[in-house]
């Protein structure tokens, strides 16, 4: 009887060990495809087994701007290296979160775009009372920005630097997502209330010569990765966003 009990317990243990366990669902990709008209972009289905080519922006590592220039993002700091020599480094007060090499302003010359957090500065202080800025805008509070840098006239320089953006950028990509032959800036937008949380919306922007004009903003969602890829196979890049795992 004792042997039977031991054998039964052992069999039960082996059965429990070998039984399939419920697995956490794989994160899913959602896609927005250009449709034109007032709606502009509509959500389309995505094959669960889709092979995503690459993530557009990097959070750590290096990007090659041209055959001589490498831009390195490491622990929130940027360094530009040309032919083995460091030619520029970012301000120590900046916390750079995303880095992308692309023709951001559609001038057929590659630049680097990067998303950063830095302390807010605005003088004189009386402006706070005049415009009634909330506490998040007070001196020293961290705000989110998009900066564009590149080579011009043989000098590494800033080409465009945003004021603090209304909704912090979680991720970004650049490509022609509406088939008009020009590049759009596509961003995932988060919240200052939860700066490390996933993004809430995706939006597209068009360079207008001095800045970016909003073209479209999606309904609310929860996403943490952004990729541009032609999943509808119509010759136009689609916007892929990934639900957090």
Coordinates of N, CA, C and O in Angstrom, one line a residue, residues 75-147:
X75 N 24.0 56.0 -22.3 CA 23.6 56.4 -21.0 C 23.1 57.9 -21.0 O 23.4 58.7 -20.1
X76 N 22.2 58.2 -22.0 CA 21.6 59.5 -22.1 C 22.5 60.6 -22.7 O 22.0 61.7 -22.8
X77 N 23.7 60.3 -23.1 CA 24.6 61.3 -23.7 C 24.9 61.0 -25.1 O 25.0 59.8 -25.5
X78 N 25.0 62.0 -26.0 CA 25.3 61.9 -27.4 C 26.8 62.3 -27.6 O 27.2 63.3 -27.1
X79 N 27.4 61.5 -28.5 CA 28.8 61.9 -29.0 C 28.8 61.7 -30.5 O 28.3 60.7 -31.0
X80 N 29.4 62.7 -31.1 CA 29.6 62.7 -32.6 C 31.1 62.4 -32.9 O 31.9 63.1 -32.4
X81 N 31.3 61.4 -33.7 CA 32.7 61.0 -34.0 C 32.8 61.0 -35.5 O 32.1 60.4 -36.3
X82 N 33.8 61.8 -36.0 CA 34.1 61.9 -37.4 C 35.5 61.4 -37.7 O 36.5 61.9 -37.1
X83 N 35.6 60.4 -38.5 CA 36.9 59.8 -38.8 C 37.8 59.5 -37.6 O 39.0 59.8 -37.5
X84 N 37.1 59.0 -36.6 CA 37.8 58.5 -35.4 C 38.0 59.6 -34.3 O 38.6 59.3 -33.3
X85 N 37.6 60.9 -34.6 CA 37.8 62.0 -33.7 C 36.5 62.5 -33.2 O 35.6 62.7 -34.0
X86 N 36.4 62.7 -31.8 CA 35.2 63.2 -31.3 C 35.1 64.7 -31.6 O 36.0 65.5 -31.3
X87 N 34.0 65.1 -32.2 CA 33.8 66.5 -32.6 C 32.7 67.2 -31.9 O 32.6 68.5 -31.9
X88 N 31.9 66.5 -31.2 CA 30.8 67.1 -30.4 C 30.2 66.2 -29.4 O 30.2 65.0 -29.6
X89 N 29.8 66.7 -28.3 CA 29.1 65.9 -27.3 C 28.0 66.8 -26.7 O 28.0 68.0 -26.7
X90 N 26.9 66.1 -26.3 CA 25.7 66.8 -25.8 C 25.9 67.4 -24.4 O 26.8 67.0 -23.7
X91 N 25.1 68.4 -24.1 CA 25.1 69.0 -22.8 C 24.9 68.0 -21.7 O 24.0 67.2 -21.8
X92 N 25.7 68.1 -20.6 CA 25.6 67.1 -19.5 C 24.2 67.1 -18.9 O 23.8 66.2 -18.2
X93 N 23.5 68.2 -19.0 CA 22.1 68.3 -18.4 C 21.1 67.6 -19.2 O 19.9 67.5 -18.7
X94 N 21.4 67.2 -20.4 CA 20.4 66.5 -21.3 C 20.3 65.1 -21.0 O 21.4 64.4 -20.7
X95 N 19.1 64.5 -21.1 CA 18.9 63.1 -21.0 C 18.3 62.6 -22.3 O 17.1 62.7 -22.5
X96 N 19.1 62.1 -23.2 CA 18.7 61.8 -24.5 C 18.1 60.4 -24.5 O 18.7 59.4 -24.0
X97 N 16.9 60.2 -25.0 CA 16.2 58.9 -24.9 C 16.1 58.2 -26.2 O 16.0 57.0 -26.2
X98 N 16.0 58.9 -27.3 CA 15.9 58.3 -28.6 C 16.8 59.0 -29.7 O 16.9 60.2 -29.6
X99 N 17.3 58.2 -30.6 CA 18.2 58.7 -31.6 C 17.9 58.1 -33.0 O 17.7 56.9 -33.1
X100 N 17.8 58.9 -34.0 CA 17.4 58.5 -35.3 C 18.2 59.3 -36.4 O 18.3 60.5 -36.3
X101 N 18.8 58.6 -37.3 CA 19.4 59.2 -38.5 C 18.5 59.1 -39.7 O 18.1 58.0 -40.1
X102 N 18.2 60.2 -40.3 CA 17.2 60.2 -41.4 C 17.2 61.6 -42.0 O 17.7 62.6 -41.4
X103 N 16.6 61.8 -43.2 CA 16.3 63.1 -43.8 C 15.1 63.6 -43.1 O 14.0 63.6 -43.7
X104 N 15.2 64.2 -41.9 CA 14.1 64.6 -41.1 C 13.3 65.8 -41.7 O 12.1 65.8 -41.7
X105 N 14.0 66.8 -42.3 CA 13.4 68.0 -42.8 C 13.2 67.9 -44.3 O 12.9 68.9 -44.9
X106 N 13.4 66.7 -44.9 CA 13.1 66.5 -46.3 C 13.9 67.4 -47.2 O 13.3 67.9 -48.2
X107 N 15.2 67.6 -46.9 CA 16.0 68.5 -47.8 C 17.0 67.7 -48.5 O 18.0 68.2 -49.1
X108 N 16.9 66.3 -48.5 CA 17.7 65.4 -49.2 C 19.1 65.3 -48.6 O 20.1 64.9 -49.3
X109 N 19.3 65.8 -47.4 CA 20.5 65.7 -46.6 C 20.2 65.0 -45.3 O 19.3 65.4 -44.6
X110 N 20.9 63.9 -45.0 CA 20.6 63.2 -43.7 C 21.0 64.1 -42.5 O 22.0 64.8 -42.5
X111 N 20.2 63.9 -41.4 CA 20.4 64.6 -40.2 C 20.2 63.5 -39.1 O 19.8 62.4 -39.3
X112 N 20.5 64.0 -37.8 CA 20.1 63.1 -36.7 C 19.0 63.9 -35.9 O 19.1 65.1 -35.7
X113 N 18.0 63.1 -35.6 CA 16.9 63.7 -34.7 C 17.0 62.9 -33.4 O 17.2 61.7 -33.4
X114 N 16.9 63.6 -32.3 CA 16.9 62.9 -31.0 C 16.0 63.6 -30.0 O 15.7 64.8 -30.1
X115 N 15.4 62.7 -29.2 CA 14.4 63.1 -28.2 C 15.2 63.2 -26.9 O 15.9 62.3 -26.5
X116 N 15.0 64.3 -26.1 CA 15.7 64.5 -24.9 C 14.8 65.1 -23.9 O 13.8 65.8 -24.2
X117 N 15.1 64.9 -22.6 CA 14.6 65.6 -21.5 C 15.6 66.6 -20.9 O 16.8 66.2 -20.8
X118 N 15.2 67.8 -20.6 CA 16.2 68.7 -20.0 C 15.4 69.7 -19.1 O 14.2 69.9 -19.3
X119 N 16.2 70.3 -18.2 CA 15.5 71.3 -17.3 C 15.0 72.5 -18.0 O 15.6 73.0 -19.0
X120 N 13.8 72.9 -17.7 CA 13.1 74.0 -18.3 C 13.7 75.3 -17.8 O 14.0 75.5 -16.7
X121 N 13.9 76.2 -18.8 CA 14.5 77.5 -18.5 C 13.6 78.6 -19.2 O 13.4 78.5 -20.4
X122 N 13.2 79.6 -18.4 CA 12.4 80.7 -19.0 C 12.6 81.9 -18.2 O 12.3 81.9 -17.0
X123 N 13.1 83.0 -18.8 CA 13.2 84.3 -18.1 C 12.6 85.4 -18.8 O 12.5 85.3 -20.1
X124 N 12.1 86.4 -18.2 CA 12.1 86.6 -16.7 C 10.9 85.8 -16.1 O 10.0 85.4 -16.7
X125 N 11.0 85.6 -14.8 CA 10.1 84.8 -14.0 C 8.7 85.4 -14.1 O 7.7 84.7 -13.9
X126 N 8.6 86.7 -14.3 CA 7.2 87.3 -14.4 C 6.3 86.7 -15.5 O 5.1 86.8 -15.4
X127 N 7.0 86.1 -16.5 CA 6.2 85.5 -17.5 C 5.3 84.4 -17.0 O 4.2 84.1 -17.5
X128 N 5.7 83.7 -15.9 CA 4.9 82.7 -15.3 C 3.5 83.3 -14.9 O 2.5 82.7 -15.1
X129 N 3.5 84.5 -14.3 CA 2.3 85.1 -13.9 C 1.5 85.6 -15.1 O 0.2 85.5 -15.1
X130 N 2.2 86.1 -16.1 CA 1.5 86.6 -17.2 C 0.7 85.6 -18.0 O -0.4 85.8 -18.4
X131 N 1.3 84.4 -18.2 CA 0.7 83.4 -19.0 C 0.1 82.2 -18.2 O -0.5 81.3 -18.7
X132 N 0.3 82.2 -16.9 CA -0.3 81.2 -16.0 C 0.2 79.8 -16.3 O -0.6 78.9 -16.3
X133 N 1.5 79.6 -16.5 CA 2.0 78.3 -16.7 C 1.8 77.4 -15.5 O 1.9 77.9 -14.4
X134 N 1.5 76.1 -15.7 CA 1.3 75.2 -14.6 C 2.7 74.9 -14.0 O 3.7 75.3 -14.5
X135 N 2.6 74.2 -12.9 CA 3.8 73.9 -12.1 C 4.9 73.1 -12.9 O 6.1 73.3 -12.7
X136 N 4.4 72.3 -13.9 CA 5.3 71.5 -14.7 C 6.3 72.4 -15.5 O 7.3 72.0 -16.0
X137 N 5.9 73.6 -15.7 CA 6.7 74.5 -16.5 C 7.6 75.4 -15.7 O 8.3 76.3 -16.2
X138 N 7.6 75.2 -14.4 CA 8.4 76.1 -13.6 C 9.9 75.8 -13.8 O 10.3 74.7 -14.2
X139 N 10.7 76.7 -13.4 CA 12.1 76.7 -13.5 C 12.7 75.4 -13.0 O 12.4 75.0 -11.9
X140 N 13.4 74.7 -13.8 CA 14.1 73.4 -13.4 C 13.3 72.2 -13.6 O 13.8 71.1 -13.5
X141 N 12.0 72.3 -14.0 CA 11.2 71.1 -14.2 C 11.7 70.5 -15.5 O 12.1 71.2 -16.5
X142 N 11.6 69.2 -15.6 CA 12.1 68.5 -16.8 C 11.0 68.5 -17.9 O 9.9 68.2 -17.7
X143 N 11.4 68.9 -19.1 CA 10.5 69.0 -20.3 C 11.1 68.2 -21.4 O 12.4 68.0 -21.5
X144 N 10.3 67.7 -22.3 CA 10.6 66.9 -23.5 C 10.8 67.8 -24.7 O 10.0 68.6 -25.0
X145 N 11.8 67.5 -25.5 CA 12.1 68.2 -26.7 C 12.5 67.3 -27.8 O 13.0 66.2 -27.6
X146 N 12.4 67.8 -29.1 CA 13.0 67.2 -30.3 C 14.0 68.1 -30.9 O 13.7 69.2 -31.2
X147 N 15.3 67.6 -31.0 CA 16.3 68.4 -31.6 C 16.8 67.7 -32.9 O 16.8 66.5 -33.0

